Each structure stands twice: as structure tokens, then as C-alpha cells.
PDB file of N, CA and C in Angstrom:
ATOM      1  N   UNK A   1       0.795  -1.177  -0.027  1.00  0.00           N
ATOM      2  CA  UNK A   1       0.032   0.153   0.038  1.00  0.00           C
ATOM      3  C   UNK A   1       0.846   1.259  -0.011  1.00  0.00           C
ATOM      4  N   UNK A   2       0.463   2.276  -0.626  1.00  0.00           N
ATOM      5  CA  UNK A   2       1.145   3.547  -0.561  1.00  0.00           C
ATOM      6  C   UNK A   2       0.893   4.283   0.719  1.00  0.00           C
ATOM      7  N   UNK A   3       1.750   5.331   0.927  1.00  0.00           N
ATOM      8  CA  UNK A   3       1.537   6.131   2.080  1.00  0.00           C
ATOM      9  C   UNK A   3       0.230   6.851   2.124  1.00  0.00           C
ATOM     10  N   UNK A   4      -0.230   7.247   0.988  1.00  0.00           N
ATOM     11  CA  UNK A   4      -1.614   7.997   0.938  1.00  0.00           C
ATOM     12  C   UNK A   4      -2.692   6.962   1.194  1.00  0.00           C
ATOM     13  N   UNK A   5      -2.622   5.815   0.671  1.00  0.00           N
ATOM     14  CA  UNK A   5      -3.632   4.795   0.961  1.00  0.00           C
ATOM     15  C   UNK A   5      -3.771   4.499   2.474  1.00  0.00           C
ATOM     16  N   UNK A   6      -2.600   4.252   3.019  1.00  0.00           N
ATOM     17  CA  UNK A   6      -2.591   3.965   4.411  1.00  0.00           C
ATOM     18  C   UNK A   6      -3.143   5.285   5.244  1.00  0.00           C
ATOM     19  N   UNK A   7      -2.764   6.406   4.740  1.00  0.00           N
ATOM     20  CA  UNK A   7      -3.243   7.555   5.537  1.00  0.00           C
ATOM     21  C   UNK A   7      -4.677   7.604   5.413  1.00  0.00           C
ATOM     22  N   UNK A   8      -5.415   7.275   4.320  1.00  0.00           N
ATOM     23  CA  UNK A   8      -6.830   7.304   4.080  1.00  0.00           C
ATOM     24  C   UNK A   8      -7.366   6.341   5.244  1.00  0.00           C
ATOM     25  N   UNK A   9      -6.840   5.117   5.316  1.00  0.00           N
ATOM     26  CA  UNK A   9      -7.378   4.148   6.379  1.00  0.00           C
ATOM     27  C   UNK A   9      -7.183   4.676   7.711  1.00  0.00           C
ATOM     28  N   UNK A  10      -6.057   5.392   8.022  1.00  0.00           N
ATOM     29  CA  UNK A  10      -5.850   5.889   9.338  1.00  0.00           C
ATOM     30  C   UNK A  10      -6.858   7.064   9.634  1.00  0.00           C
ATOM     31  N   UNK A  11      -7.215   7.848   8.660  1.00  0.00           N
ATOM     32  CA  UNK A  11      -8.219   8.879   8.884  1.00  0.00           C
ATOM     33  C   UNK A  11      -9.673   8.231   9.276  1.00  0.00           C
ATOM     34  N   UNK A  12     -10.008   7.060   8.615  1.00  0.00           N
ATOM     35  CA  UNK A  12     -11.321   6.430   9.102  1.00  0.00           C
ATOM     36  C   UNK A  12     -11.114   5.827  10.509  1.00  0.00           C
ATOM     37  N   UNK A  13      -9.969   5.212  10.721  1.00  0.00           N
ATOM     38  CA  UNK A  13      -9.724   4.631  12.091  1.00  0.00           C
ATOM     39  C   UNK A  13      -9.867   5.748  13.241  1.00  0.00           C
ATOM     40  N   UNK A  14      -9.261   6.866  12.866  1.00  0.00           N
ATOM     41  CA  UNK A  14      -9.338   8.055  13.879  1.00  0.00           C
ATOM     42  C   UNK A  14     -10.652   8.725  13.819  1.00  0.00           C
ATOM     43  N   UNK A  15     -11.693   8.326  13.122  1.00  0.00           N
ATOM     44  CA  UNK A  15     -12.960   8.965  12.959  1.00  0.00           C
ATOM     45  C   UNK A  15     -12.847  10.448  12.399  1.00  0.00           C
ATOM     46  N   UNK A  16     -11.835  10.588  11.661  1.00  0.00           N
ATOM     47  CA  UNK A  16     -11.694  11.917  11.058  1.00  0.00           C
ATOM     48  C   UNK A  16     -12.434  11.995   9.729  1.00  0.00           C
ATOM     49  N   UNK A  17     -12.785  10.785   9.162  1.00  0.00           N
ATOM     50  CA  UNK A  17     -13.688  10.768   7.954  1.00  0.00           C
ATOM     51  C   UNK A  17     -14.414   9.489   8.061  1.00  0.00           C
ATOM     52  N   UNK A  18     -15.572   9.405   7.481  1.00  0.00           N
ATOM     53  CA  UNK A  18     -16.447   8.278   7.748  1.00  0.00           C
ATOM     54  C   UNK A  18     -16.045   7.017   6.842  1.00  0.00           C
ATOM     55  N   UNK A  19     -15.513   7.249   5.699  1.00  0.00           N
ATOM     56  CA  UNK A  19     -15.169   6.169   4.791  1.00  0.00           C
ATOM     57  C   UNK A  19     -14.038   6.442   3.896  1.00  0.00           C
ATOM     58  N   UNK A  20     -13.406   5.470   3.392  1.00  0.00           N
ATOM     59  CA  UNK A  20     -12.377   5.600   2.261  1.00  0.00           C
ATOM     60  C   UNK A  20     -12.504   4.451   1.412  1.00  0.00           C
ATOM     61  N   UNK A  21     -12.159   4.561   0.127  1.00  0.00           N
ATOM     62  CA  UNK A  21     -12.180   3.584  -0.760  1.00  0.00           C
ATOM     63  C   UNK A  21     -11.251   3.890  -1.981  1.00  0.00           C
ATOM     64  N   UNK A  22     -10.463   2.906  -2.417  1.00  0.00           N
ATOM     65  CA  UNK A  22      -9.623   3.192  -3.502  1.00  0.00           C
ATOM     66  C   UNK A  22      -9.289   1.811  -4.166  1.00  0.00           C
ATOM     67  N   UNK A  23      -8.674   1.858  -5.211  1.00  0.00           N
ATOM     68  CA  UNK A  23      -8.149   0.683  -6.077  1.00  0.00           C
ATOM     69  C   UNK A  23      -6.639   0.723  -5.972  1.00  0.00           C
ATOM     70  N   UNK A  24      -6.067  -0.366  -5.233  1.00  0.00           N
ATOM     71  CA  UNK A  24      -4.656  -0.403  -5.046  1.00  0.00           C
ATOM     72  C   UNK A  24      -4.084  -1.249  -6.218  1.00  0.00           C
ATOM     73  N   UNK A  25      -3.115  -0.740  -6.943  1.00  0.00           N
ATOM     74  CA  UNK A  25      -2.619  -1.300  -8.174  1.00  0.00           C
ATOM     75  C   UNK A  25      -1.116  -1.818  -7.877  1.00  0.00           C
ATOM     76  N   UNK A  26      -0.927  -3.086  -8.191  1.00  0.00           N
ATOM     77  CA  UNK A  26       0.329  -3.652  -7.983  1.00  0.00           C
ATOM     78  C   UNK A  26       0.551  -4.766  -8.992  1.00  0.00           C
ATOM     79  N   UNK A  27       1.579  -4.649  -9.728  1.00  0.00           N
ATOM     80  CA  UNK A  27       1.984  -5.654 -10.791  1.00  0.00           C
ATOM     81  C   UNK A  27       0.876  -5.876 -11.792  1.00  0.00           C
ATOM     82  N   UNK A  28       0.157  -4.865 -12.209  1.00  0.00           N
ATOM     83  CA  UNK A  28      -0.902  -4.902 -13.162  1.00  0.00           C
ATOM     84  C   UNK A  28      -2.152  -5.399 -12.577  1.00  0.00           C
ATOM     85  N   UNK A  29      -2.294  -5.634 -11.323  1.00  0.00           N
ATOM     86  CA  UNK A  29      -3.536  -6.078 -10.797  1.00  0.00           C
ATOM     87  C   UNK A  29      -4.099  -4.921  -9.953  1.00  0.00           C
ATOM     88  N   UNK A  30      -5.405  -4.745  -9.915  1.00  0.00           N
ATOM     89  CA  UNK A  30      -6.160  -3.797  -9.073  1.00  0.00           C
ATOM     90  C   UNK A  30      -6.884  -4.476  -7.993  1.00  0.00           C
ATOM     91  N   UNK A  31      -6.755  -4.034  -6.846  1.00  0.00           N
ATOM     92  CA  UNK A  31      -7.484  -4.553  -5.723  1.00  0.00           C
ATOM     93  C   UNK A  31      -8.396  -3.416  -5.063  1.00  0.00           C
ATOM     94  N   UNK A  32      -9.524  -3.728  -4.990  1.00  0.00           N
ATOM     95  CA  UNK A  32     -10.532  -2.699  -4.329  1.00  0.00           C
ATOM     96  C   UNK A  32     -10.407  -2.784  -2.728  1.00  0.00           C
ATOM     97  N   UNK A  33     -10.063  -1.673  -2.120  1.00  0.00           N
ATOM     98  CA  UNK A  33     -10.054  -1.687  -0.747  1.00  0.00           C
ATOM     99  C   UNK A  33     -10.975  -0.517  -0.275  1.00  0.00           C
ATOM    100  N   UNK A  34     -11.742  -0.833   0.721  1.00  0.00           N
ATOM    101  CA  UNK A  34     -12.703   0.129   1.381  1.00  0.00           C
ATOM    102  C   UNK A  34     -12.828   0.000   2.797  1.00  0.00           C
ATOM    103  N   UNK A  35     -13.010   1.085   3.485  1.00  0.00           N
ATOM    104  CA  UNK A  35     -13.188   0.975   4.964  1.00  0.00           C
ATOM    105  C   UNK A  35     -14.297   2.044   5.269  1.00  0.00           C
ATOM    106  N   UNK A  36     -15.016   1.675   6.327  1.00  0.00           N
ATOM    107  CA  UNK A  36     -16.156   2.671   6.821  1.00  0.00           C
ATOM    108  C   UNK A  36     -16.349   2.378   8.365  1.00  0.00           C
ATOM    109  N   UNK A  37     -16.849   3.326   8.907  1.00  0.00           N
ATOM    110  CA  UNK A  37     -17.020   3.213  10.379  1.00  0.00           C
ATOM    111  C   UNK A  37     -18.580   3.347  10.742  1.00  0.00           C
ATOM    112  N   UNK A  38     -19.084   2.520  11.616  1.00  0.00           N
ATOM    113  CA  UNK A  38     -20.420   2.637  12.142  1.00  0.00           C
ATOM    114  C   UNK A  38     -20.341   2.523  13.693  1.00  0.00           C
ATOM    115  N   UNK A  39     -20.403   3.521  14.507  1.00  0.00           N
ATOM    116  CA  UNK A  39     -20.334   3.608  15.887  1.00  0.00           C
ATOM    117  C   UNK A  39     -18.865   3.088  16.281  1.00  0.00           C
ATOM    118  N   UNK A  40     -18.738   1.978  17.033  1.00  0.00           N
ATOM    119  CA  UNK A  40     -17.560   1.471  17.502  1.00  0.00           C
ATOM    120  C   UNK A  40     -16.901   0.570  16.632  1.00  0.00           C
ATOM    121  N   UNK A  41     -17.440   0.144  15.467  1.00  0.00           N
ATOM    122  CA  UNK A  41     -17.058  -0.858  14.572  1.00  0.00           C
ATOM    123  C   UNK A  41     -16.405  -0.267  13.278  1.00  0.00           C
ATOM    124  N   UNK A  42     -15.202  -0.770  12.906  1.00  0.00           N
ATOM    125  CA  UNK A  42     -14.629  -0.407  11.634  1.00  0.00           C
ATOM    126  C   UNK A  42     -14.889  -1.643  10.669  1.00  0.00           C
ATOM    127  N   UNK A  43     -15.500  -1.287   9.528  1.00  0.00           N
ATOM    128  CA  UNK A  43     -15.757  -2.292   8.461  1.00  0.00           C
ATOM    129  C   UNK A  43     -14.740  -2.096   7.376  1.00  0.00           C
ATOM    130  N   UNK A  44     -13.991  -3.235   6.976  1.00  0.00           N
ATOM    131  CA  UNK A  44     -12.948  -3.070   5.982  1.00  0.00           C
ATOM    132  C   UNK A  44     -13.185  -4.230   5.014  1.00  0.00           C
ATOM    133  N   UNK A  45     -12.946  -3.918   3.781  1.00  0.00           N
ATOM    134  CA  UNK A  45     -13.206  -4.863   2.648  1.00  0.00           C
ATOM    135  C   UNK A  45     -12.056  -4.840   1.643  1.00  0.00           C
ATOM    136  N   UNK A  46     -11.476  -5.947   1.341  1.00  0.00           N
ATOM    137  CA  UNK A  46     -10.442  -6.047   0.379  1.00  0.00           C
ATOM    138  C   UNK A  46     -10.953  -7.098  -0.696  1.00  0.00           C
ATOM    139  N   UNK A  47     -11.328  -6.572  -1.808  1.00  0.00           N
ATOM    140  CA  UNK A  47     -12.024  -7.401  -2.886  1.00  0.00           C
ATOM    141  C   UNK A  47     -13.195  -8.105  -2.231  1.00  0.00           C
ATOM    142  N   UNK A  48     -13.281  -9.485  -2.178  1.00  0.00           N
ATOM    143  CA  UNK A  48     -14.203 -10.182  -1.571  1.00  0.00           C
ATOM    144  C   UNK A  48     -14.158 -10.545  -0.085  1.00  0.00           C
ATOM    145  N   UNK A  49     -13.005 -10.167   0.421  1.00  0.00           N
ATOM    146  CA  UNK A  49     -12.826 -10.424   1.863  1.00  0.00           C
ATOM    147  C   UNK A  49     -13.344  -9.256   2.752  1.00  0.00           C
ATOM    148  N   UNK A  50     -14.096  -9.433   3.648  1.00  0.00           N
ATOM    149  CA  UNK A  50     -14.753  -8.459   4.425  1.00  0.00           C
ATOM    150  C   UNK A  50     -14.450  -8.732   5.963  1.00  0.00           C
ATOM    151  N   UNK A  51     -14.308  -7.704   6.791  1.00  0.00           N
ATOM    152  CA  UNK A  51     -14.105  -7.903   8.273  1.00  0.00           C
ATOM    153  C   UNK A  51     -14.692  -6.805   9.034  1.00  0.00           C
ATOM    154  N   UNK A  52     -15.142  -6.999  10.140  1.00  0.00           N
ATOM    155  CA  UNK A  52     -15.576  -6.027  11.112  1.00  0.00           C
ATOM    156  C   UNK A  52     -14.623  -6.023  12.351  1.00  0.00           C
ATOM    157  N   UNK A  53     -14.005  -4.969  12.639  1.00  0.00           N
ATOM    158  CA  UNK A  53     -12.978  -4.783  13.627  1.00  0.00           C
ATOM    159  C   UNK A  53     -13.538  -4.128  14.729  1.00  0.00           C
ATOM    160  N   UNK A  54     -13.396  -4.823  16.001  1.00  0.00           N
ATOM    161  CA  UNK A  54     -13.865  -4.179  17.215  1.00  0.00           C
ATOM    162  C   UNK A  54     -12.734  -3.169  17.674  1.00  0.00           C
ATOM    163  N   UNK A  55     -13.004  -2.357  18.731  1.00  0.00           N
ATOM    164  CA  UNK A  55     -11.978  -1.368  19.093  1.00  0.00           C
ATOM    165  C   UNK A  55     -10.619  -1.866  19.368  1.00  0.00           C
ATOM    166  N   UNK A  56     -10.402  -3.088  19.973  1.00  0.00           N
ATOM    167  CA  UNK A  56      -9.110  -3.585  20.270  1.00  0.00           C
ATOM    168  C   UNK A  56      -8.343  -3.984  18.973  1.00  0.00           C
ATOM    169  N   UNK A  57      -9.010  -4.507  18.028  1.00  0.00           N
ATOM    170  CA  UNK A  57      -8.562  -4.879  16.853  1.00  0.00           C
ATOM    171  C   UNK A  57      -8.164  -3.695  15.995  1.00  0.00           C
ATOM    172  N   UNK A  58      -8.949  -2.578  16.081  1.00  0.00           N
ATOM    173  CA  UNK A  58      -8.646  -1.321  15.396  1.00  0.00           C
ATOM    174  C   UNK A  58      -7.325  -0.602  15.867  1.00  0.00           C
ATOM    175  N   UNK A  59      -7.056  -0.885  17.173  1.00  0.00           N
ATOM    176  CA  UNK A  59      -5.750  -0.319  17.652  1.00  0.00           C
ATOM    177  C   UNK A  59      -4.560  -1.021  17.056  1.00  0.00           C
ATOM    178  N   UNK A  60      -4.686  -2.444  16.979  1.00  0.00           N
ATOM    179  CA  UNK A  60      -3.684  -3.275  16.283  1.00  0.00           C
ATOM    180  C   UNK A  60      -3.490  -2.808  14.884  1.00  0.00           C
ATOM    181  N   UNK A  61      -4.632  -2.592  14.129  1.00  0.00           N
ATOM    182  CA  UNK A  61      -4.657  -2.352  12.829  1.00  0.00           C
ATOM    183  C   UNK A  61      -3.975  -1.004  12.600  1.00  0.00           C
ATOM    184  N   UNK A  62      -4.255   0.048  13.347  1.00  0.00           N
ATOM    185  CA  UNK A  62      -3.689   1.353  13.333  1.00  0.00           C
ATOM    186  C   UNK A  62      -2.139   1.269  13.519  1.00  0.00           C
ATOM    187  N   UNK A  63      -1.804   0.516  14.410  1.00  0.00           N
ATOM    188  CA  UNK A  63      -0.371   0.304  14.697  1.00  0.00           C
ATOM    189  C   UNK A  63       0.285  -0.242  13.477  1.00  0.00           C
ATOM    190  N   UNK A  64      -0.252  -1.319  12.809  1.00  0.00           N
ATOM    191  CA  UNK A  64       0.360  -1.967  11.699  1.00  0.00           C
ATOM    192  C   UNK A  64       0.297  -0.964  10.529  1.00  0.00           C
ATOM    193  N   UNK A  65      -0.674  -0.130  10.411  1.00  0.00           N
ATOM    194  CA  UNK A  65      -0.705   0.856   9.274  1.00  0.00           C
ATOM    195  C   UNK A  65       0.393   1.845   9.458  1.00  0.00           C
ATOM    196  N   UNK A  66       0.565   2.474  10.800  1.00  0.00           N
ATOM    197  CA  UNK A  66       1.784   3.310  10.995  1.00  0.00           C
ATOM    198  C   UNK A  66       3.049   2.738  10.789  1.00  0.00           C
ATOM    199  N   UNK A  67       3.188   1.423  11.121  1.00  0.00           N
ATOM    200  CA  UNK A  67       4.483   0.720  11.002  1.00  0.00           C
ATOM    201  C   UNK A  67       4.724   0.614   9.499  1.00  0.00           C
ATOM    202  N   UNK A  68       3.777   0.410   8.685  1.00  0.00           N
ATOM    203  CA  UNK A  68       4.026   0.288   7.243  1.00  0.00           C
ATOM    204  C   UNK A  68       4.596   1.646   6.729  1.00  0.00           C
ATOM    205  N   UNK A  69       4.014   2.788   7.141  1.00  0.00           N
ATOM    206  CA  UNK A  69       4.561   4.057   6.727  1.00  0.00           C
ATOM    207  C   UNK A  69       6.018   4.202   7.147  1.00  0.00           C
ATOM    208  N   UNK A  70       6.253   3.855   8.480  1.00  0.00           N
ATOM    209  CA  UNK A  70       7.564   3.985   8.926  1.00  0.00           C
ATOM    210  C   UNK A  70       8.574   3.136   8.198  1.00  0.00           C
ATOM    211  N   UNK A  71       8.253   1.967   7.886  1.00  0.00           N
ATOM    212  CA  UNK A  71       9.100   1.066   7.220  1.00  0.00           C
ATOM    213  C   UNK A  71       9.471   1.502   5.754  1.00  0.00           C
ATOM    214  N   UNK A  72       8.373   2.127   5.138  1.00  0.00           N
ATOM    215  CA  UNK A  72       8.640   2.678   3.790  1.00  0.00           C
ATOM    216  C   UNK A  72       9.543   3.840   3.904  1.00  0.00           C
ATOM    217  N   UNK A  73       9.554   4.579   4.935  1.00  0.00           N
ATOM    218  CA  UNK A  73      10.412   5.797   5.085  1.00  0.00           C
ATOM    219  C   UNK A  73      11.857   5.354   5.332  1.00  0.00           C
ATOM    220  N   UNK A  74      12.058   4.196   6.052  1.00  0.00           N
ATOM    221  CA  UNK A  74      13.225   3.615   6.464  1.00  0.00           C
ATOM    222  C   UNK A  74      13.958   2.965   5.286  1.00  0.00           C
ATOM    223  N   UNK A  75      13.270   2.497   4.227  1.00  0.00           N
ATOM    224  CA  UNK A  75      13.790   1.907   3.145  1.00  0.00           C
ATOM    225  C   UNK A  75      15.041   2.526   2.384  1.00  0.00           C
ATOM    226  N   UNK A  76      14.581   3.724   1.965  1.00  0.00           N
ATOM    227  CA  UNK A  76      15.730   4.536   1.321  1.00  0.00           C
ATOM    228  C   UNK A  76      15.298   5.996   1.215  1.00  0.00           C
ATOM    229  N   UNK A  77      16.372   6.792   1.230  1.00  0.00           N
ATOM    230  CA  UNK A  77      16.028   8.226   1.258  1.00  0.00           C
ATOM    231  C   UNK A  77      15.381   8.585  -0.109  1.00  0.00           C
ATOM    232  N   UNK A  78      14.626   9.619  -0.031  1.00  0.00           N
ATOM    233  CA  UNK A  78      13.903  10.257  -1.211  1.00  0.00           C
ATOM    234  C   UNK A  78      14.922  10.747  -2.102  1.00  0.00           C
ATOM    235  N   UNK A  79      14.689  10.481  -3.416  1.00  0.00           N
ATOM    236  CA  UNK A  79      15.630  11.095  -4.580  1.00  0.00           C
ATOM    237  C   UNK A  79      14.721  11.661  -5.597  1.00  0.00           C
ATOM    238  N   UNK A  80      15.032  12.854  -6.108  1.00  0.00           N
ATOM    239  CA  UNK A  80      14.278  13.381  -7.031  1.00  0.00           C
ATOM    240  C   UNK A  80      14.315  12.565  -8.372  1.00  0.00           C
ATOM    241  N   UNK A  81      13.156  12.467  -9.126  1.00  0.00           N
ATOM    242  CA  UNK A  81      13.176  11.811 -10.371  1.00  0.00           C
ATOM    243  C   UNK A  81      14.106  12.606 -11.263  1.00  0.00           C
ATOM    244  N   UNK A  82      14.463  11.968 -12.458  1.00  0.00           N
ATOM    245  CA  UNK A  82      15.562  12.520 -13.310  1.00  0.00           C
ATOM    246  C   UNK A  82      14.770  13.760 -13.921  1.00  0.00           C
ATOM    247  N   UNK A  83      15.331  14.822 -13.905  1.00  0.00           N
ATOM    248  CA  UNK A  83      14.704  16.040 -14.509  1.00  0.00           C
ATOM    249  C   UNK A  83      13.907  16.804 -13.509  1.00  0.00           C
ATOM    250  N   UNK A  84      13.729  16.405 -12.387  1.00  0.00           N
ATOM    251  CA  UNK A  84      12.867  16.988 -11.348  1.00  0.00           C
ATOM    252  C   UNK A  84      13.735  17.851 -10.405  1.00  0.00           C
ATOM    253  N   UNK A  85      13.307  19.045 -10.170  1.00  0.00           N
ATOM    254  CA  UNK A  85      13.986  19.953  -9.271  1.00  0.00           C
ATOM    255  C   UNK A  85      13.948  19.488  -7.853  1.00  0.00           C
ATOM    256  N   UNK A  86      15.104  19.465  -7.151  1.00  0.00           N
ATOM    257  CA  UNK A  86      15.104  19.013  -5.728  1.00  0.00           C
ATOM    258  C   UNK A  86      14.211  19.800  -4.784  1.00  0.00           C
ATOM    259  N   UNK A  87      13.971  21.112  -5.086  1.00  0.00           N
ATOM    260  CA  UNK A  87      13.149  21.954  -4.277  1.00  0.00           C
ATOM    261  C   UNK A  87      11.665  21.776  -4.599  1.00  0.00           C
ATOM    262  N   UNK A  88      11.300  21.059  -5.615  1.00  0.00           N
ATOM    263  CA  UNK A  88       9.965  20.955  -5.953  1.00  0.00           C
ATOM    264  C   UNK A  88       9.042  19.997  -4.995  1.00  0.00           C
TER     265      UNK A  88
END
């Protein structure tokens, strides 16, 4: 998942937006991912797989999402694309 996709999921987890949905593309395949909240339950769907997360499971899911972002940042330093200005 990209950092923006993870951020969308975190916004729903933190009740800062009601729902998120996107198509994650990898190796030419598109996977539909959506999340929504109703009261204390987070509903998440990845293609045909769906789950309802209780508050404790949501804490673990949020931790995993944050760790994915951290690991992505640890992988390598950002480098501008060829022809891209470093200040952009």
C-alpha cells in the first residue's frame, strides 16, 4: 500500500472521515479496498474479503498501518526523479 492509501485508512480509524475507498494497483492487478465506520466498529473490505474490527482490533490495525509508513520511510532516502528539481 502507498503512504496515501494507508493515510486514508488511518483517517477512518481515527474517526476523522467516515469512509475511504480506492483501487490499489500492483503488478498490473487492481485490488478494491474500502473502509467505513459505524459507531465503534470499523468495516474493511479487500475485494471479496470483509471484516468487522472491534475497538481492540482497530488499535492493532492502526499500529500496523503506522508501521508500514515508517518502514517505507526507512527503506531509502527520497531522491528526485530525473529532470525533477530538488526543491519541488
